[in-house]
Amino acid sequence: MTPPAVTGTAAATQPIRLLDAEGRLVESEANAPWHELAAQLSTEDRLAMHGEMLRTRRFDIEAGHLQRQGKLGLWVPSIGQEGAQVGAVWAAREQDTLFPSYREHLIALHRGATMDQIIDIFRGARHAGWNPLETRGMRIYSLVIATHALHSTGYAMGIRLDGKSGTGDASTDEAVMAFYGDGAASQGDASEGLVFAASYEAPIVFFVQNNKWAISVPSTRQSRFPLHERARGFGLDAALVDGNDPLASFAVTRRMLDAARQGAPGYIEADTYRMGAHTTSDDPTRYRTSEEEESWRRRDPIARLAAHLREQGVAEAVLAEQDVEATELASDLRRRTLEAATAISDDIFDHVYSDPHPLVTEQKRQLAEFEASFGGEA
Amino acid sequence: MQEFRLPDPGEGLTEAEIVAWRVQPGDTVHVNDVLLEVETAKSLVELPSPFEGTVEALLVEEGQTVEVGSPIIRVTGGEADAVESSPKEETEQSLEQEEGGGAVLVGYGVRGGAETRRRKPTTVRDAPAAEPAPAPAADPAPAAATASAGRALAKPPTRKLAKDLGVDLQALTGTGGAGEVTREDVTRAAQGPPQGHGRTRGSQAPALTQRSAHAAKAEPWTGGREERIPVKGVRKAIAQGMAASAFTAPHASVFVDVDATRTMEFVKRLKASSDFEGVKVSPLLIVAKAVLWAIARSPHINSRFTDDELIVPRYVNLGIAAATPRGLMVPNIKDAQELSLRELARAIEALTATAREGRTAPADMQHGTFTITNIGVFGMDTGTPILNSGEAGILAFGSIRQKPWVVDGEVRPRWVTTVGGSFDHRAVDGDVISRFLADVASILEEPALLLD
């Protein structure tokens, strides 16, 4: 007798979508509970979300230009992923702790990190742009892929041990979110995080932005099986959401986080697309077609929410005002970046070890010498 | 006046080639307007303007490779921007100093050997020593090895040895397989002529880099005895593709002369037709259509041979070889079999325009199934082309000229051309090849057959 065939693919699941590409509400029986959750967002909230996305996009574009002009060592664009991020961060409650990778610009800004602080990381002026104690639970960017899947899980396990979750009161119970991408999902650390989160019923939600490309490797090759289905195999609740639909991202994250507070960790795969390069060191024209990019451009999250807001009766002038404000903020940022001192802060050495370390001291000396070699006071 | 210096457009890159200027002297530019395109080892990128004002001068020509930090454009007027006014970066001599390589403004391009490289109080940006090897004079190619500036290649134990023996790796000519400095090179250098306490310094070295080679071009018989041009980028890709194809696929080449008079008349009629207004119509269009028609009758011509399988696509991604500023490129028209004559004309026009501007995206060059090379544009009658790697057929389309031709027993002037091509003889036999080429020829003789 021949054994049954083993297949590597699951039936395609449709992502949860509340707003279609034209910004119209998608009504269905299955969507009703999600719409109910999304109703927690007033029109003003939605307008504010739109503003955050717009500001992040303008910031992102300006930072890309600054890199090309030699003012930043590197830039990591998040263009196209603002919808997933804005929904997720609005769904998080104030007491929640967020562990980003390095593309979560909107989330960082929402929690009070400044554009300049983000820029400082990519200017090489600081290791980490901000103090997490001052950014309402927004931890620093993790540049090493997926390491924070472990840090965040451990942090969530700690919350549980401290008794700061699981009391049944969603307004005070703490939870954790970890943000990473489809490429990071292939890392061993990501899998270990899922194992521990499930075993210890940690109050955590993994929010995975599947932007389709791990630099040049398509997610369909790295993940032969849908990522959220994979998470179910680890014993987590999982959902697939349209990542370019801010309302769906909000509703699903809110529900998953509230379940996590009570000991049911969750996993959200946000179906989205990285419109730009992986980083400014990458050239996406080498591995993907312009048709593919075009098809995603038509699903842009900002245009989608704007269309929805117009439908809700928000005046064109209000949206235009947000646009002007975003443009001005980006231009201000440009000015400040050009004015910023080029000297590298000693802080980058001071916070590596708590006690003096001979190698670090030597590096510090070499850097000072290098700076001095330019002749100026630098 | 403001100068924009080439920034590190990638991550730790030290040089880039100026591919195309998008502005000219006299143009007005605004902040973030695209000034030019550069190609690095990693990507082709557009650089936006850090200033506004009027372009006074382009300081680097297209096609030149420049070090990061070199001034590339001068802009006057407008509000002074801070990008170039940092106190670290000034001085006229910086260009020459950068010949030594390795200068970076941003990113972390320069690595290693901190001791010798970085202590240099008087110069603007320090450069790793690019001195010719202190090796024996008999060494045939010190220039070539030092030309590649940057950090010398060497394995960590070799670096350690060099450090222990006080030998500067940067100054050695690597004899390893990848041009890396080997243990033996270091030992030899340590025993060889003195190096002044083993440390070489600074950038007073003759800069036998690409740019001096470039300068030699204007006067062909001046300069050194030989010009050495590093094989890299597009040239390297072409070389690898050609060699892979030529030494893998046994090429069978065939040719046939054709009376293309009716094709010329057809082209003329199409040009006059209102349906084709604004569309570029050329004999190449008819050849492309003929190839698609002939492939439909001999599908194996459009295939790729692997040792286990002959893969025959049920589509044609039709490549058109193009001579571009960056070298030979073969972008292809995806699913060309589905296009009408008019759509095909548009597609060829778009593809060649993009290629000529040097803006062909690599994805546009992938997954081709058959190629046409139009050597007629260079005035050639025919040739034996090399297959585009991975394809089984390439058609060479020669020039079309009036020549004497025998029609009904009389010699008449006719528009005559030669079509020929090379085919992977592993994939297709002579009968299939001949039938395919005869089919193409028959369309050129009588385009009305396309109606069949």
XYZ file of C-alpha atoms in Angstrom, chain A residues 70-277:
208
model
C 25.656 60.925 1.971
C 24.101 62.019 5.239
C 23.015 58.572 6.401
C 25.016 55.380 6.257
C 21.958 53.351 5.457
C 18.219 53.696 5.279
C 15.538 51.076 5.709
C 12.316 52.134 4.022
C 8.926 51.045 5.353
C 6.953 52.409 2.426
C 3.895 50.249 1.798
C 3.793 48.762 5.294
C 2.345 51.757 7.143
C -1.156 50.268 7.167
C -0.150 47.112 9.011
C 1.874 49.136 11.504
C -0.667 51.828 12.246
C -3.406 49.275 12.917
C -1.160 47.252 15.214
C 0.145 50.153 17.270
C -3.305 51.648 17.723
C -4.518 48.248 18.913
C -1.796 47.990 21.543
C -2.748 49.397 24.929
C -0.609 51.942 26.768
C 0.744 49.357 29.208
C 2.000 47.083 26.410
C 5.664 46.686 25.529
C 6.654 46.621 21.866
C 9.752 44.945 20.436
C 10.439 46.172 16.894
C 12.900 45.063 14.271
C 14.294 47.988 12.256
C 11.503 48.846 9.847
C 8.857 49.893 12.384
C 9.193 53.645 11.918
C 5.516 54.427 12.338
C 5.318 52.404 15.534
C 8.363 54.134 16.997
C 6.999 57.573 16.138
C 3.581 56.736 17.542
C 5.105 55.821 20.881
C 7.059 59.038 21.125
C 10.424 58.350 19.545
C 11.331 61.318 17.361
C 12.271 61.321 13.705
C 15.679 62.656 14.731
C 16.212 59.733 17.066
C 15.500 57.289 14.277
C 17.777 59.235 11.951
C 20.562 59.151 14.557
C 20.683 55.368 14.350
C 21.140 55.450 10.587
C 23.653 58.279 10.767
C 25.689 56.021 12.966
C 25.559 58.635 15.693
C 24.102 56.292 18.269
C 23.618 52.589 18.789
C 19.991 53.044 19.675
C 18.075 56.210 19.110
C 16.046 56.374 22.277
C 15.653 55.326 25.860
C 12.786 52.808 26.004
C 11.792 54.197 29.404
C 10.922 57.440 27.635
C 9.046 55.983 24.701
C 6.109 54.329 26.405
C 7.241 50.753 26.128
C 8.730 51.063 22.639
C 11.984 49.131 22.826
C 14.941 49.897 20.599
C 15.341 48.674 17.042
C 16.766 45.206 16.742
C 19.154 45.089 13.824
C 20.066 41.459 14.283
C 17.356 39.475 12.583
C 14.829 37.818 14.911
C 16.883 37.994 18.110
C 14.085 40.000 19.664
C 11.680 37.107 19.136
C 13.505 35.663 22.132
C 13.863 38.899 24.087
C 10.196 39.686 23.718
C 9.107 36.181 24.673
C 11.317 36.260 27.727
C 9.958 39.667 28.661
C 6.410 38.366 28.309
C 7.216 35.344 30.470
C 8.528 37.795 33.068
C 5.305 39.790 32.992
C 3.409 36.640 33.718
C 5.732 35.700 36.572
C 5.321 39.193 38.004
C 1.559 38.754 37.937
C 1.110 41.752 35.670
C -1.109 39.848 33.284
C -3.879 37.310 33.485
C -6.056 39.134 36.028
C -8.879 39.404 33.529
C -8.768 43.209 33.309
C -7.704 44.144 29.785
C -7.303 47.772 30.747
C -4.417 46.983 33.097
C -3.108 43.526 32.161
C 0.154 43.887 30.270
C 1.070 42.228 27.017
C 3.983 42.253 24.587
C 4.229 42.540 20.827
C 7.151 41.420 18.692
C 7.427 42.767 15.164
C 9.393 41.002 12.502
C 9.127 39.934 8.882
C 8.786 36.925 6.640
C 12.565 36.618 6.291
C 13.114 36.645 10.059
C 10.478 33.925 10.384
C 13.074 31.544 8.912
C 15.490 32.170 11.767
C 15.855 29.635 14.515
C 15.265 32.320 17.137
C 11.820 32.989 15.693
C 10.841 29.348 16.100
C 12.258 29.160 19.615
C 10.256 32.203 20.563
C 7.089 30.468 19.419
C 7.944 27.310 21.348
C 8.513 29.180 24.610
C 5.562 31.506 24.149
C 3.248 28.540 23.684
C 4.776 26.430 26.466
C 4.625 29.214 29.048
C 1.369 30.745 27.803
C 3.212 34.030 27.613
C 1.202 37.210 27.045
C 2.659 37.968 23.620
C 1.524 38.532 20.051
C 3.968 38.057 17.187
C 3.100 40.527 14.476
C 4.738 39.343 11.273
C 4.698 41.683 8.314
C 4.968 39.409 5.337
C 6.242 41.955 2.840
C 6.941 39.181 0.324
C 10.693 39.648 0.013
C 13.502 38.675 2.375
C 15.917 40.963 0.559
C 15.870 39.054 -2.749
C 14.294 35.778 -1.676
C 10.541 35.549 -2.123
C 8.539 34.511 0.938
C 6.914 31.790 -1.173
C 10.277 30.075 -1.363
C 11.336 30.508 2.267
C 7.946 29.546 3.576
C 6.398 26.768 1.528
C 3.578 26.715 4.039
C 1.672 29.846 5.139
C 3.390 31.487 8.094
C 0.276 31.832 10.229
C -0.490 28.154 9.622
C 3.015 27.365 10.768
C 2.374 29.271 14.015
C -0.722 27.145 14.652
C 1.558 24.149 14.516
C 3.447 25.649 17.458
C 0.221 25.933 19.381
C -0.519 29.637 18.954
C -3.706 31.291 17.850
C -3.032 32.700 14.421
C -4.661 34.897 11.832
C -3.951 36.207 8.369
C -4.867 39.842 7.917
C -4.741 42.230 4.976
C -1.764 44.270 6.080
C -2.654 47.180 3.837
C -5.996 47.545 5.605
C -5.414 49.587 8.783
C -8.851 48.743 10.187
C -8.407 44.993 9.825
C -4.923 45.222 11.287
C -6.355 47.106 14.269
C -9.292 44.765 14.883
C -7.332 41.546 14.656
C -4.437 42.836 16.770
C -6.761 44.153 19.441
C -8.466 40.802 19.786
C -5.258 38.795 19.734
C -3.580 41.053 22.295
C -6.508 40.875 24.667
C -6.466 37.084 24.412
C -2.718 37.103 25.027
C -3.240 39.074 28.247
C -5.192 36.087 29.499
C -2.501 33.579 28.556
C -3.250 32.732 24.922
C -0.308 33.909 22.838
C -1.070 34.849 19.260
C 0.462 35.287 15.849
C -0.634 37.657 13.125
C 0.586 37.416 9.566
C 0.005 40.746 7.874
C -0.188 40.366 4.113
C 1.614 43.444 2.858
C 4.362 44.528 0.488
C 7.658 46.339 0.748
C 7.308 48.952 -1.990
C 10.906 50.080 -1.816
C 14.257 48.392 -1.536
